[in-house]
mmCIF file with all atom_site columns, N, CA and C in Angstrom:
data_model
loop_
_atom_site.group_PDB
_atom_site.id
_atom_site.type_symbol
_atom_site.label_atom_id
_atom_site.label_alt_id
_atom_site.label_comp_id
_atom_site.label_asym_id
_atom_site.label_entity_id
_atom_site.label_seq_id
_atom_site.pdbx_PDB_ins_code
_atom_site.Cartn_x
_atom_site.Cartn_y
_atom_site.Cartn_z
_atom_site.occupancy
_atom_site.B_iso_or_equiv
_atom_site.pdbx_formal_charge
_atom_site.auth_seq_id
_atom_site.auth_comp_id
_atom_site.auth_asym_id
_atom_site.auth_atom_id
_atom_site.pdbx_PDB_model_num
ATOM 1   N N  . UNK A 1 1  ? 130.387 89.708  106.030 1.00 0.00 ? 95  UNK A N  1
ATOM 2   C CA . UNK A 1 1  ? 129.017 89.915  105.608 1.00 0.00 ? 95  UNK A CA 1
ATOM 3   C C  . UNK A 1 1  ? 128.596 91.320  106.014 1.00 0.00 ? 95  UNK A C  1
ATOM 4   N N  . UNK A 1 2  ? 128.045 92.033  105.049 1.00 0.00 ? 96  UNK A N  1
ATOM 5   C CA . UNK A 1 2  ? 127.577 93.394  105.284 1.00 0.00 ? 96  UNK A CA 1
ATOM 6   C C  . UNK A 1 2  ? 126.183 93.544  104.699 1.00 0.00 ? 96  UNK A C  1
ATOM 7   N N  . UNK A 1 3  ? 125.472 94.555  105.170 1.00 0.00 ? 97  UNK A N  1
ATOM 8   C CA . UNK A 1 3  ? 124.210 94.890  104.527 1.00 0.00 ? 97  UNK A CA 1
ATOM 9   C C  . UNK A 1 3  ? 124.528 95.591  103.208 1.00 0.00 ? 97  UNK A C  1
ATOM 10  N N  . UNK A 1 4  ? 123.551 95.721  102.348 1.00 0.00 ? 98  UNK A N  1
ATOM 11  C CA . UNK A 1 4  ? 123.783 96.326  101.038 1.00 0.00 ? 98  UNK A CA 1
ATOM 12  C C  . UNK A 1 4  ? 124.302 97.763  101.128 1.00 0.00 ? 98  UNK A C  1
ATOM 13  N N  . UNK A 1 5  ? 123.706 98.639  101.943 1.00 0.00 ? 99  UNK A N  1
ATOM 14  C CA . UNK A 1 5  ? 124.255 100.001 102.024 1.00 0.00 ? 99  UNK A CA 1
ATOM 15  C C  . UNK A 1 5  ? 125.702 100.028 102.497 1.00 0.00 ? 99  UNK A C  1
ATOM 16  N N  . UNK A 1 6  ? 126.048 99.176  103.445 1.00 0.00 ? 100 UNK A N  1
ATOM 17  C CA . UNK A 1 6  ? 127.429 99.128  103.907 1.00 0.00 ? 100 UNK A CA 1
ATOM 18  C C  . UNK A 1 6  ? 128.353 98.619  102.812 1.00 0.00 ? 100 UNK A C  1
ATOM 19  N N  . UNK A 1 7  ? 127.894 97.650  102.050 1.00 0.00 ? 101 UNK A N  1
ATOM 20  C CA . UNK A 1 7  ? 128.706 97.112  100.960 1.00 0.00 ? 101 UNK A CA 1
ATOM 21  C C  . UNK A 1 7  ? 128.930 98.123  99.856  1.00 0.00 ? 101 UNK A C  1
ATOM 22  N N  . UNK A 1 8  ? 127.953 98.965  99.600  1.00 0.00 ? 102 UNK A N  1
ATOM 23  C CA . UNK A 1 8  ? 128.087 99.960  98.531  1.00 0.00 ? 102 UNK A CA 1
ATOM 24  C C  . UNK A 1 8  ? 129.030 101.095 98.911  1.00 0.00 ? 102 UNK A C  1
ATOM 25  N N  . UNK A 1 9  ? 129.315 101.249 100.188 1.00 0.00 ? 103 UNK A N  1
ATOM 26  C CA . UNK A 1 9  ? 130.257 102.296 100.586 1.00 0.00 ? 103 UNK A CA 1
ATOM 27  C C  . UNK A 1 9  ? 131.668 102.008 100.109 1.00 0.00 ? 103 UNK A C  1
ATOM 28  N N  . UNK A 1 10 ? 131.925 100.794 99.662  1.00 0.00 ? 104 UNK A N  1
ATOM 29  C CA . UNK A 1 10 ? 133.240 100.444 99.119  1.00 0.00 ? 104 UNK A CA 1
ATOM 30  C C  . UNK A 1 10 ? 133.539 101.282 97.875  1.00 0.00 ? 104 UNK A C  1
ATOM 31  N N  . UNK A 1 11 ? 132.511 101.672 97.152  1.00 0.00 ? 105 UNK A N  1
ATOM 32  C CA . UNK A 1 11 ? 132.684 102.407 95.903  1.00 0.00 ? 105 UNK A CA 1
ATOM 33  C C  . UNK A 1 11 ? 132.784 103.920 96.101  1.00 0.00 ? 105 UNK A C  1
ATOM 34  N N  . UNK A 1 12 ? 132.685 104.366 97.341  1.00 0.00 ? 106 UNK A N  1
ATOM 35  C CA . UNK A 1 12 ? 132.828 105.783 97.651  1.00 0.00 ? 106 UNK A CA 1
ATOM 36  C C  . UNK A 1 12 ? 134.192 105.975 98.305  1.00 0.00 ? 106 UNK A C  1
ATOM 37  N N  . UNK A 1 13 ? 135.061 106.707 97.622  1.00 0.00 ? 107 UNK A N  1
ATOM 38  C CA . UNK A 1 13 ? 136.394 106.930 98.147  1.00 0.00 ? 107 UNK A CA 1
ATOM 39  C C  . UNK A 1 13 ? 136.575 108.348 98.653  1.00 0.00 ? 107 UNK A C  1
ATOM 40  N N  . UNK A 1 14 ? 137.756 108.619 99.177  1.00 0.00 ? 108 UNK A N  1
ATOM 41  C CA . UNK A 1 14 ? 138.047 109.959 99.689  1.00 0.00 ? 108 UNK A CA 1
ATOM 42  C C  . UNK A 1 14 ? 138.166 110.962 98.552  1.00 0.00 ? 108 UNK A C  1
ATOM 43  N N  . UNK A 1 15 ? 138.766 110.535 97.435  1.00 0.00 ? 109 UNK A N  1
ATOM 44  C CA . UNK A 1 15 ? 138.999 111.448 96.315  1.00 0.00 ? 109 UNK A CA 1
ATOM 45  C C  . UNK A 1 15 ? 138.199 111.099 95.067  1.00 0.00 ? 109 UNK A C  1
ATOM 46  N N  . UNK A 1 16 ? 137.772 109.858 94.930  1.00 0.00 ? 110 UNK A N  1
ATOM 47  C CA . UNK A 1 16 ? 136.995 109.447 93.758  1.00 0.00 ? 110 UNK A CA 1
ATOM 48  C C  . UNK A 1 16 ? 135.818 108.586 94.193  1.00 0.00 ? 110 UNK A C  1
ATOM 49  N N  . UNK A 1 17 ? 134.799 108.588 93.380  1.00 0.00 ? 111 UNK A N  1
ATOM 50  C CA . UNK A 1 17 ? 133.626 107.755 93.614  1.00 0.00 ? 111 UNK A CA 1
ATOM 51  C C  . UNK A 1 17 ? 133.244 107.106 92.300  1.00 0.00 ? 111 UNK A C  1
ATOM 52  N N  . UNK A 1 18 ? 133.019 105.798 92.330  1.00 0.00 ? 112 UNK A N  1
ATOM 53  C CA . UNK A 1 18 ? 132.590 105.076 91.136  1.00 0.00 ? 112 UNK A CA 1
ATOM 54  C C  . UNK A 1 18 ? 131.062 105.142 91.067  1.00 0.00 ? 112 UNK A C  1
ATOM 55  N N  . UNK A 1 19 ? 130.563 106.263 90.511  1.00 0.00 ? 113 UNK A N  1
ATOM 56  C CA . UNK A 1 19 ? 129.123 106.533 90.506  1.00 0.00 ? 113 UNK A CA 1
ATOM 57  C C  . UNK A 1 19 ? 128.331 105.493 89.730  1.00 0.00 ? 113 UNK A C  1
ATOM 58  N N  . UNK A 1 20 ? 128.882 104.996 88.639  1.00 0.00 ? 114 UNK A N  1
ATOM 59  C CA . UNK A 1 20 ? 128.158 104.012 87.826  1.00 0.00 ? 114 UNK A CA 1
ATOM 60  C C  . UNK A 1 20 ? 127.858 102.745 88.609  1.00 0.00 ? 114 UNK A C  1
ATOM 61  N N  . UNK A 1 21 ? 128.861 102.202 89.267  1.00 0.00 ? 115 UNK A N  1
ATOM 62  C CA . UNK A 1 21 ? 128.677 100.980 90.046  1.00 0.00 ? 115 UNK A CA 1
ATOM 63  C C  . UNK A 1 21 ? 127.780 101.248 91.251  1.00 0.00 ? 115 UNK A C  1
ATOM 64  N N  . UNK A 1 22 ? 127.954 102.382 91.880  1.00 0.00 ? 116 UNK A N  1
ATOM 65  C CA . UNK A 1 22 ? 127.153 102.735 93.047  1.00 0.00 ? 116 UNK A CA 1
ATOM 66  C C  . UNK A 1 22 ? 125.668 102.829 92.683  1.00 0.00 ? 116 UNK A C  1
ATOM 67  N N  . UNK A 1 23 ? 125.349 103.539 91.616  1.00 0.00 ? 117 UNK A N  1
ATOM 68  C CA . UNK A 1 23 ? 123.950 103.678 91.207  1.00 0.00 ? 117 UNK A CA 1
ATOM 69  C C  . UNK A 1 23 ? 123.376 102.373 90.669  1.00 0.00 ? 117 UNK A C  1
ATOM 70  N N  . UNK A 1 24 ? 124.207 101.544 90.040  1.00 0.00 ? 118 UNK A N  1
ATOM 71  C CA . UNK A 1 24 ? 123.731 100.237 89.588  1.00 0.00 ? 118 UNK A CA 1
ATOM 72  C C  . UNK A 1 24 ? 123.343 99.376  90.780  1.00 0.00 ? 118 UNK A C  1
ATOM 73  N N  . UNK A 1 25 ? 124.167 99.384  91.802  1.00 0.00 ? 119 UNK A N  1
ATOM 74  C CA . UNK A 1 25 ? 123.840 98.627  93.005  1.00 0.00 ? 119 UNK A CA 1
ATOM 75  C C  . UNK A 1 25 ? 122.568 99.117  93.667  1.00 0.00 ? 119 UNK A C  1
ATOM 76  N N  . UNK A 1 26 ? 122.408 100.424 93.739  1.00 0.00 ? 120 UNK A N  1
ATOM 77  C CA . UNK A 1 26 ? 121.190 100.980 94.330  1.00 0.00 ? 120 UNK A CA 1
ATOM 78  C C  . UNK A 1 26 ? 119.959 100.656 93.498  1.00 0.00 ? 120 UNK A C  1
ATOM 79  N N  . UNK A 1 27 ? 120.112 100.675 92.176  1.00 0.00 ? 121 UNK A N  1
ATOM 80  C CA . UNK A 1 27 ? 118.995 100.372 91.284  1.00 0.00 ? 121 UNK A CA 1
ATOM 81  C C  . UNK A 1 27 ? 118.577 98.910  91.414  1.00 0.00 ? 121 UNK A C  1
ATOM 82  N N  . UNK A 1 28 ? 119.536 98.016  91.540  1.00 0.00 ? 122 UNK A N  1
ATOM 83  C CA . UNK A 1 28 ? 119.215 96.601  91.691  1.00 0.00 ? 122 UNK A CA 1
ATOM 84  C C  . UNK A 1 28 ? 118.640 96.294  93.075  1.00 0.00 ? 122 UNK A C  1
ATOM 85  N N  . UNK A 1 29 ? 118.967 97.101  94.055  1.00 0.00 ? 123 UNK A N  1
ATOM 86  C CA . UNK A 1 29 ? 118.479 96.866  95.413  1.00 0.00 ? 123 UNK A CA 1
ATOM 87  C C  . UNK A 1 29 ? 117.063 97.391  95.624  1.00 0.00 ? 123 UNK A C  1
ATOM 88  N N  . UNK A 1 30 ? 116.637 98.365  94.852  1.00 0.00 ? 124 UNK A N  1
ATOM 89  C CA . UNK A 1 30 ? 115.346 99.015  95.089  1.00 0.00 ? 124 UNK A CA 1
ATOM 90  C C  . UNK A 1 30 ? 114.120 98.146  94.764  1.00 0.00 ? 124 UNK A C  1
ATOM 91  N N  . UNK A 1 31 ? 114.052 97.432  93.645  1.00 0.00 ? 125 UNK A N  1
ATOM 92  C CA . UNK A 1 31 ? 112.816 96.690  93.323  1.00 0.00 ? 125 UNK A CA 1
ATOM 93  C C  . UNK A 1 31 ? 112.390 95.641  94.352  1.00 0.00 ? 125 UNK A C  1
ATOM 94  N N  . UNK A 1 32 ? 113.290 94.814  94.892  1.00 0.00 ? 126 UNK A N  1
ATOM 95  C CA . UNK A 1 32 ? 112.808 93.845  95.895  1.00 0.00 ? 126 UNK A CA 1
ATOM 96  C C  . UNK A 1 32 ? 112.245 94.522  97.146  1.00 0.00 ? 126 UNK A C  1
ATOM 97  N N  . UNK A 1 33 ? 112.858 95.593  97.573  1.00 0.00 ? 127 UNK A N  1
ATOM 98  C CA . UNK A 1 33 ? 112.375 96.297  98.764  1.00 0.00 ? 127 UNK A CA 1
ATOM 99  C C  . UNK A 1 33 ? 111.021 96.939  98.470  1.00 0.00 ? 127 UNK A C  1
ATOM 100 N N  . UNK A 1 34 ? 110.874 97.516  97.289  1.00 0.00 ? 128 UNK A N  1
ATOM 101 C CA . UNK A 1 34 ? 109.609 98.137  96.901  1.00 0.00 ? 128 UNK A CA 1
ATOM 102 C C  . UNK A 1 34 ? 108.501 97.094  96.804  1.00 0.00 ? 128 UNK A C  1
ATOM 103 N N  . UNK A 1 35 ? 108.802 95.952  96.207  1.00 0.00 ? 129 UNK A N  1
ATOM 104 C CA . UNK A 1 35 ? 107.816 94.877  96.084  1.00 0.00 ? 129 UNK A CA 1
ATOM 105 C C  . UNK A 1 35 ? 107.397 94.363  97.463  1.00 0.00 ? 129 UNK A C  1
ATOM 106 N N  . UNK A 1 36 ? 108.346 94.177  98.340  1.00 0.00 ? 130 UNK A N  1
ATOM 107 C CA . UNK A 1 36 ? 108.043 93.733  99.697  1.00 0.00 ? 130 UNK A CA 1
ATOM 108 C C  . UNK A 1 36 ? 107.154 94.747  100.414 1.00 0.00 ? 130 UNK A C  1
ATOM 109 N N  . UNK A 1 37 ? 107.427 96.016  100.227 1.00 0.00 ? 131 UNK A N  1
ATOM 110 C CA . UNK A 1 37 ? 106.625 97.068  100.841 1.00 0.00 ? 131 UNK A CA 1
ATOM 111 C C  . UNK A 1 37 ? 105.190 97.037  100.319 1.00 0.00 ? 131 UNK A C  1
ATOM 112 N N  . UNK A 1 38 ? 105.024 96.852  99.023  1.00 0.00 ? 132 UNK A N  1
ATOM 113 C CA . UNK A 1 38 ? 103.678 96.809  98.437  1.00 0.00 ? 132 UNK A CA 1
ATOM 114 C C  . UNK A 1 38 ? 102.900 95.612  98.971  1.00 0.00 ? 132 UNK A C  1
ATOM 115 N N  . UNK A 1 39 ? 103.533 94.455  98.993  1.00 0.00 ? 133 UNK A N  1
ATOM 116 C CA . UNK A 1 39 ? 102.852 93.248  99.469  1.00 0.00 ? 133 UNK A CA 1
ATOM 117 C C  . UNK A 1 39 ? 102.491 93.367  100.943 1.00 0.00 ? 133 UNK A C  1
ATOM 118 N N  . UNK A 1 40 ? 103.423 93.819  101.749 1.00 0.00 ? 134 UNK A N  1
ATOM 119 C CA . UNK A 1 40 ? 103.147 93.902  103.179 1.00 0.00 ? 134 UNK A CA 1
ATOM 120 C C  . UNK A 1 40 ? 102.167 95.016  103.524 1.00 0.00 ? 134 UNK A C  1
ATOM 121 N N  . UNK A 1 41 ? 102.172 96.107  102.752 1.00 0.00 ? 135 UNK A N  1
ATOM 122 C CA . UNK A 1 41 ? 101.209 97.171  103.041 1.00 0.00 ? 135 UNK A CA 1
ATOM 123 C C  . UNK A 1 41 ? 99.792  96.715  102.716 1.00 0.00 ? 135 UNK A C  1
ATOM 124 N N  . UNK A 1 42 ? 99.610  95.935  101.654 1.00 0.00 ? 136 UNK A N  1
ATOM 125 C CA . UNK A 1 42 ? 98.278  95.395  101.344 1.00 0.00 ? 136 UNK A CA 1
ATOM 126 C C  . UNK A 1 42 ? 97.821  94.463  102.457 1.00 0.00 ? 136 UNK A C  1
ATOM 127 N N  . UNK A 1 43 ? 98.731  93.642  102.970 1.00 0.00 ? 137 UNK A N  1
ATOM 128 C CA . UNK A 1 43 ? 98.397  92.743  104.067 1.00 0.00 ? 137 UNK A CA 1
ATOM 129 C C  . UNK A 1 43 ? 98.041  93.541  105.314 1.00 0.00 ? 137 UNK A C  1
ATOM 130 N N  . UNK A 1 44 ? 98.791  94.566  105.606 1.00 0.00 ? 138 UNK A N  1
ATOM 131 C CA . UNK A 1 44 ? 98.559  95.402  106.774 1.00 0.00 ? 138 UNK A CA 1
ATOM 132 C C  . UNK A 1 44 ? 97.193  96.084  106.676 1.00 0.00 ? 138 UNK A C  1
ATOM 133 N N  . UNK A 1 45 ? 96.869  96.631  105.519 1.00 0.00 ? 139 UNK A N  1
ATOM 134 C CA . UNK A 1 45 ? 95.589  97.314  105.326 1.00 0.00 ? 139 UNK A CA 1
ATOM 135 C C  . UNK A 1 45 ? 94.431  96.333  105.439 1.00 0.00 ? 139 UNK A C  1
ATOM 136 N N  . UNK A 1 46 ? 94.573  95.139  104.871 1.00 0.00 ? 140 UNK A N  1
ATOM 137 C CA . UNK A 1 46 ? 93.492  94.157  104.963 1.00 0.00 ? 140 UNK A CA 1
ATOM 138 C C  . UNK A 1 46 ? 93.302  93.693  106.403 1.00 0.00 ? 140 UNK A C  1
ATOM 139 N N  . UNK A 1 47 ? 94.370  93.571  107.174 1.00 0.00 ? 141 UNK A N  1
ATOM 140 C CA . UNK A 1 47 ? 94.244  93.209  108.589 1.00 0.00 ? 141 UNK A CA 1
ATOM 141 C C  . UNK A 1 47 ? 93.519  94.289  109.375 1.00 0.00 ? 141 UNK A C  1
ATOM 142 N N  . UNK A 1 48 ? 93.764  95.538  109.069 1.00 0.00 ? 142 UNK A N  1
ATOM 143 C CA . UNK A 1 48 ? 93.077  96.640  109.760 1.00 0.00 ? 142 UNK A CA 1
ATOM 144 C C  . UNK A 1 48 ? 91.588  96.595  109.446 1.00 0.00 ? 142 UNK A C  1
ATOM 145 N N  . UNK A 1 49 ? 91.232  96.333  108.188 1.00 0.00 ? 143 UNK A N  1
ATOM 146 C CA . UNK A 1 49 ? 89.820  96.268  107.802 1.00 0.00 ? 143 UNK A CA 1
ATOM 147 C C  . UNK A 1 49 ? 89.113  95.121  108.510 1.00 0.00 ? 143 UNK A C  1
ATOM 148 N N  . UNK A 1 50 ? 89.781  93.978  108.657 1.00 0.00 ? 144 UNK A N  1
ATOM 149 C CA . UNK A 1 50 ? 89.171  92.818  109.305 1.00 0.00 ? 144 UNK A CA 1
ATOM 150 C C  . UNK A 1 50 ? 88.938  93.098  110.795 1.00 0.00 ? 144 UNK A C  1
ATOM 151 N N  . UNK A 1 51 ? 89.881  93.747  111.450 1.00 0.00 ? 145 UNK A N  1
ATOM 152 C CA . UNK A 1 51 ? 89.761  94.007  112.887 1.00 0.00 ? 145 UNK A CA 1
ATOM 153 C C  . UNK A 1 51 ? 88.695  95.054  113.204 1.00 0.00 ? 145 UNK A C  1
ATOM 154 N N  . UNK A 1 52 ? 88.451  95.967  112.274 1.00 0.00 ? 146 UNK A N  1
ATOM 155 C CA . UNK A 1 52 ? 87.450  97.012  112.528 1.00 0.00 ? 146 UNK A CA 1
ATOM 156 C C  . UNK A 1 52 ? 86.033  96.516  112.323 1.00 0.00 ? 146 UNK A C  1
ATOM 157 N N  . UNK A 1 53 ? 85.882  95.465  111.558 1.00 0.00 ? 147 UNK A N  1
ATOM 158 C CA . UNK A 1 53 ? 84.529  94.978  111.399 1.00 0.00 ? 147 UNK A CA 1
ATOM 159 C C  . UNK A 1 53 ? 84.213  94.745  110.011 1.00 0.00 ? 147 UNK A C  1
#
């Protein structure tokens, strides 16, 4: 079991790199992380507003 960045290093070799597969993996990994960031940042901001008054 590896994290996604560690797993994607399989496609980077010493002499060749499979750029298509590497970028596809990165593209598929970005939306869930971005969505999580948006949801949690809204929660964080609303918590700050509640604590201030």
